[in-house]
Amino acid sequence: MSSEERAPVGVDTTRPSVARVYDYMLGGKDNFAVDRQAGQMALQITPDGPLAARANRGFLRRAVRHMVAEAGVRQFLDIGSGLPTQGNVHEIAHQIDPQARVVYVDSDPMVLAHGRALLASSPMTTVIQANVRHPEQILDNPEVRSMIDFTQPVGVLMLGILHHLADDEDPGAVAAVYRDAVCPGSYLAISHFHDPGDAHPDASKKALMVEKIFNQTMGTGRWRRHDEIVGYFGDFELLEPGVIALPDWRPAPDDEPSEQTDTYYTFVGGLARKP
């Protein structure tokens, strides 16, 4: 039986999906030929793409650990969570506090199917199918409201998702809705494709080439400048070292040594606290 025949109901295997291409970059198996083709086209330009995917997971791990262990956050809203893989948010948080609550949100029906199977035995987690572009639908969702107490600090994760909103979809306004929904003491983590411009012209040139491929295959993908990405944090207080290349955000002793390849300069992230 082919992987296409095993696709959950509602999954379109004729078009690549963001979640499944990312899964392919991480070495996962929950992807189809169309996803691998899109990923391979990008890898022809930036063959170090899997390093960027792994760096994003490393940033996720360190940011969640900080929020739980250092800031006392016990509930998380992971928007654009992607397919389950090693080191999911609840797995990281539960190493410190098994009572931490996590809601995963993704628009891909395959994420919903796989997530619900994975999380069936975990009462502190749930997954919903919704689109980041419609924040009110996510924030007012009954499953979200049953799991998240918005009068208490929330860790909002928007990793690798805002760069899939086009400029005319106003990602800044979308991020602002989520920022406004949480109380003081909450945190926002963002990772985003980055165009380093003249600082690293070769990496910038390749980023724009991959951007073109992403838009041709998946219809989304924007590599933005540093100041624009910082703006998505609004008036939240950025933690040191700010918005920076993902491997350099508070690296842990057991993290992979960072390689300053092209994607090192083209994927950045940061964590900020609501005052």
Short mmCIF file of C-alpha atoms in Angstrom, two decimals, residues 12-202:
data_model
loop_
_atom_site.label_atom_id
_atom_site.label_comp_id
_atom_site.label_asym_id
_atom_site.label_seq_id
_atom_site.Cartn_x
_atom_site.Cartn_y
_atom_site.Cartn_z
CA ASP A 12 -4.77 16.33 -0.29
CA THR A 13 -1.75 14.39 -1.54
CA THR A 14 -1.62 16.27 -4.84
CA ARG A 15 -0.32 19.50 -3.24
CA PRO A 16 2.60 19.88 -0.83
CA SER A 17 1.76 21.01 2.68
CA VAL A 18 3.89 23.15 4.97
CA ALA A 19 3.66 20.64 7.83
CA ARG A 20 4.62 17.67 5.67
CA VAL A 21 7.52 19.43 3.93
CA TYR A 22 8.84 20.39 7.36
CA ASP A 23 8.42 16.77 8.46
CA TYR A 24 10.47 15.70 5.42
CA MET A 25 13.22 18.19 6.33
CA LEU A 26 13.34 16.68 9.82
CA GLY A 27 13.73 13.19 8.39
CA GLY A 28 10.17 12.15 9.24
CA LYS A 29 7.96 9.68 7.40
CA ASP A 30 4.62 11.50 7.48
CA ASN A 31 4.98 13.03 4.03
CA PHE A 32 4.17 12.21 0.43
CA ALA A 33 5.97 12.35 -2.91
CA VAL A 34 4.67 15.85 -3.63
CA ASP A 35 6.09 17.09 -0.31
CA ARG A 36 9.46 15.47 -0.91
CA GLN A 37 9.60 16.99 -4.38
CA ALA A 38 9.03 20.49 -2.97
CA GLY A 39 11.62 19.90 -0.27
CA GLN A 40 14.18 18.56 -2.74
CA MET A 41 13.75 21.60 -4.98
CA ALA A 42 14.63 23.85 -2.03
CA LEU A 43 17.53 21.59 -1.04
CA GLN A 44 19.09 21.99 -4.47
CA ILE A 45 19.68 25.64 -3.53
CA THR A 46 20.26 25.29 0.22
CA PRO A 47 21.28 21.68 0.92
CA ASP A 48 21.71 22.58 4.58
CA GLY A 49 17.93 22.95 4.95
CA PRO A 50 17.65 20.03 7.43
CA LEU A 51 20.08 21.89 9.71
CA ALA A 52 17.62 24.79 9.83
CA ALA A 53 14.73 22.45 10.66
CA ARG A 54 16.72 20.89 13.49
CA ALA A 55 17.79 24.33 14.72
CA ASN A 56 14.13 25.29 14.94
CA ARG A 57 13.40 22.23 17.09
CA GLY A 58 16.36 23.09 19.29
CA PHE A 59 15.08 26.63 19.75
CA LEU A 60 11.65 25.25 20.63
CA ARG A 61 13.17 22.98 23.27
CA ARG A 62 15.20 25.72 24.92
CA ALA A 63 12.39 28.30 24.85
CA VAL A 64 9.87 25.90 26.40
CA ARG A 65 12.35 24.82 29.07
CA HIS A 66 12.94 28.45 29.99
CA MET A 67 9.24 29.21 30.19
CA VAL A 68 8.50 26.23 32.41
CA ALA A 69 11.62 26.04 34.57
CA GLU A 70 12.54 29.72 34.87
CA ALA A 71 9.29 31.63 34.30
CA GLY A 72 6.78 29.21 35.82
CA VAL A 73 4.53 29.00 32.74
CA ARG A 74 2.26 25.97 32.91
CA GLN A 75 0.09 26.32 29.78
CA PHE A 76 1.01 26.58 26.14
CA LEU A 77 -0.69 27.41 22.86
CA ASP A 78 1.40 26.03 19.98
CA ILE A 79 0.09 27.66 16.79
CA GLY A 80 1.19 25.99 13.57
CA SER A 81 2.54 23.05 15.55
CA GLY A 82 3.18 20.78 12.58
CA LEU A 83 3.25 17.01 12.63
CA PRO A 84 4.24 15.28 15.88
CA THR A 85 7.95 14.58 16.05
CA GLN A 86 10.62 14.07 18.69
CA GLY A 87 10.63 16.75 21.36
CA ASN A 88 7.03 17.96 21.21
CA VAL A 89 6.08 20.84 23.52
CA HIS A 90 4.23 18.66 26.03
CA GLU A 91 7.14 16.21 26.20
CA ILE A 92 9.57 19.02 27.00
CA ALA A 93 7.24 20.71 29.50
CA HIS A 94 6.27 17.45 31.24
CA GLN A 95 9.90 16.66 31.98
CA ILE A 96 9.67 19.59 34.41
CA ASP A 97 5.98 19.59 35.34
CA PRO A 98 3.68 16.74 34.23
CA GLN A 99 0.66 19.00 34.89
CA ALA A 100 1.58 21.53 32.21
CA ARG A 101 -1.20 21.92 29.65
CA VAL A 102 -0.62 22.18 25.90
CA VAL A 103 -2.94 22.93 22.99
CA TYR A 104 -1.57 22.19 19.51
CA VAL A 105 -3.09 24.08 16.59
CA ASP A 106 -2.56 23.38 12.89
CA SER A 107 -4.61 23.74 9.71
CA ASP A 108 -3.38 20.47 8.18
CA PRO A 109 -5.90 17.63 8.67
CA MET A 110 -3.02 15.15 8.82
CA VAL A 111 -1.71 16.93 11.93
CA LEU A 112 -5.13 16.53 13.54
CA ALA A 113 -5.31 12.81 12.75
CA HIS A 114 -1.78 11.99 13.90
CA GLY A 115 -1.90 14.35 16.86
CA ARG A 116 -5.10 12.93 18.26
CA ALA A 117 -3.74 9.40 17.97
CA LEU A 118 -0.55 10.41 19.75
CA LEU A 119 -2.26 12.43 22.46
CA ALA A 120 -5.20 10.10 23.16
CA SER A 121 -3.67 9.01 26.47
CA SER A 122 -2.49 12.47 27.53
CA PRO A 123 -5.23 14.38 29.39
CA MET A 124 -3.07 17.50 29.67
CA THR A 125 -2.85 17.98 25.89
CA THR A 126 -5.16 18.39 22.93
CA VAL A 127 -4.94 19.29 19.25
CA ILE A 128 -7.36 21.30 17.12
CA GLN A 129 -7.54 21.99 13.41
CA ALA A 130 -7.61 25.75 12.81
CA ASN A 131 -5.82 28.40 10.79
CA VAL A 132 -3.43 30.96 12.30
CA ARG A 133 -5.04 33.57 10.04
CA HIS A 134 -8.25 33.39 12.10
CA PRO A 135 -7.07 34.02 15.67
CA GLU A 136 -10.54 34.61 17.09
CA GLN A 137 -11.62 31.14 16.01
CA ILE A 138 -8.64 29.67 17.83
CA LEU A 139 -8.91 31.78 20.97
CA ASP A 140 -12.67 31.16 21.29
CA ASN A 141 -12.48 27.44 20.50
CA PRO A 142 -14.15 25.43 23.29
CA GLU A 143 -11.26 22.94 23.49
CA VAL A 144 -8.79 25.80 23.82
CA ARG A 145 -10.91 27.47 26.49
CA SER A 146 -11.24 24.22 28.42
CA MET A 147 -7.48 23.76 28.51
CA ILE A 148 -6.12 27.32 28.71
CA ASP A 149 -6.93 29.83 31.48
CA PHE A 150 -6.23 33.20 29.88
CA THR A 151 -6.22 34.93 33.28
CA GLN A 152 -2.94 33.08 33.95
CA PRO A 153 0.34 33.35 31.99
CA VAL A 154 0.37 31.50 28.67
CA GLY A 155 3.31 30.53 26.49
CA VAL A 156 2.29 31.30 22.90
CA LEU A 157 4.46 29.57 20.31
CA MET A 158 4.49 30.80 16.72
CA LEU A 159 7.42 28.87 15.35
CA GLY A 160 7.88 28.79 11.60
CA ILE A 161 4.34 30.01 10.95
CA LEU A 162 4.24 33.81 10.44
CA HIS A 163 6.51 33.51 7.40
CA HIS A 164 3.71 31.55 5.72
CA LEU A 165 1.45 34.60 5.88
CA ALA A 166 1.76 36.89 2.88
CA ASP A 167 2.32 40.61 3.37
CA ASP A 168 -1.28 41.38 2.38
CA GLU A 169 -2.49 39.03 5.13
CA ASP A 170 -0.90 41.38 7.68
CA PRO A 171 1.02 38.96 9.90
CA GLY A 172 1.76 41.82 12.29
CA ALA A 173 -1.95 42.34 12.96
CA VAL A 174 -2.46 38.59 13.37
CA ALA A 175 0.34 38.36 15.93
CA ALA A 176 -1.13 41.36 17.78
CA VAL A 177 -4.43 39.55 18.37
CA TYR A 178 -2.61 36.70 20.13
CA ARG A 179 -0.50 39.15 22.15
CA ASP A 180 -3.60 41.04 23.26
CA ALA A 181 -5.36 37.83 24.32
CA VAL A 182 -2.85 36.86 27.01
CA CYS A 183 -2.27 38.38 30.43
CA PRO A 184 0.90 40.05 31.77
CA GLY A 185 3.59 37.50 32.53
CA SER A 186 2.79 35.57 29.36
CA TYR A 187 5.45 34.80 26.76
CA LEU A 188 5.62 34.80 22.96
CA ALA A 189 8.16 32.72 21.04
CA ILE A 190 8.60 33.36 17.32
CA SER A 191 10.90 31.82 14.74
CA HIS A 192 10.85 33.18 11.21
CA PHE A 193 12.63 32.89 7.86
CA HIS A 194 15.08 35.80 7.61
CA ASP A 195 16.54 37.73 4.70
CA PRO A 196 19.93 38.99 5.95
CA GLY A 197 20.28 41.43 3.05
CA ASP A 198 23.63 43.07 2.46
CA ALA A 199 25.10 41.66 5.67
CA HIS A 200 25.26 38.22 4.01
CA PRO A 201 24.48 38.72 0.31
CA ASP A 202 25.05 35.12 -0.79
#
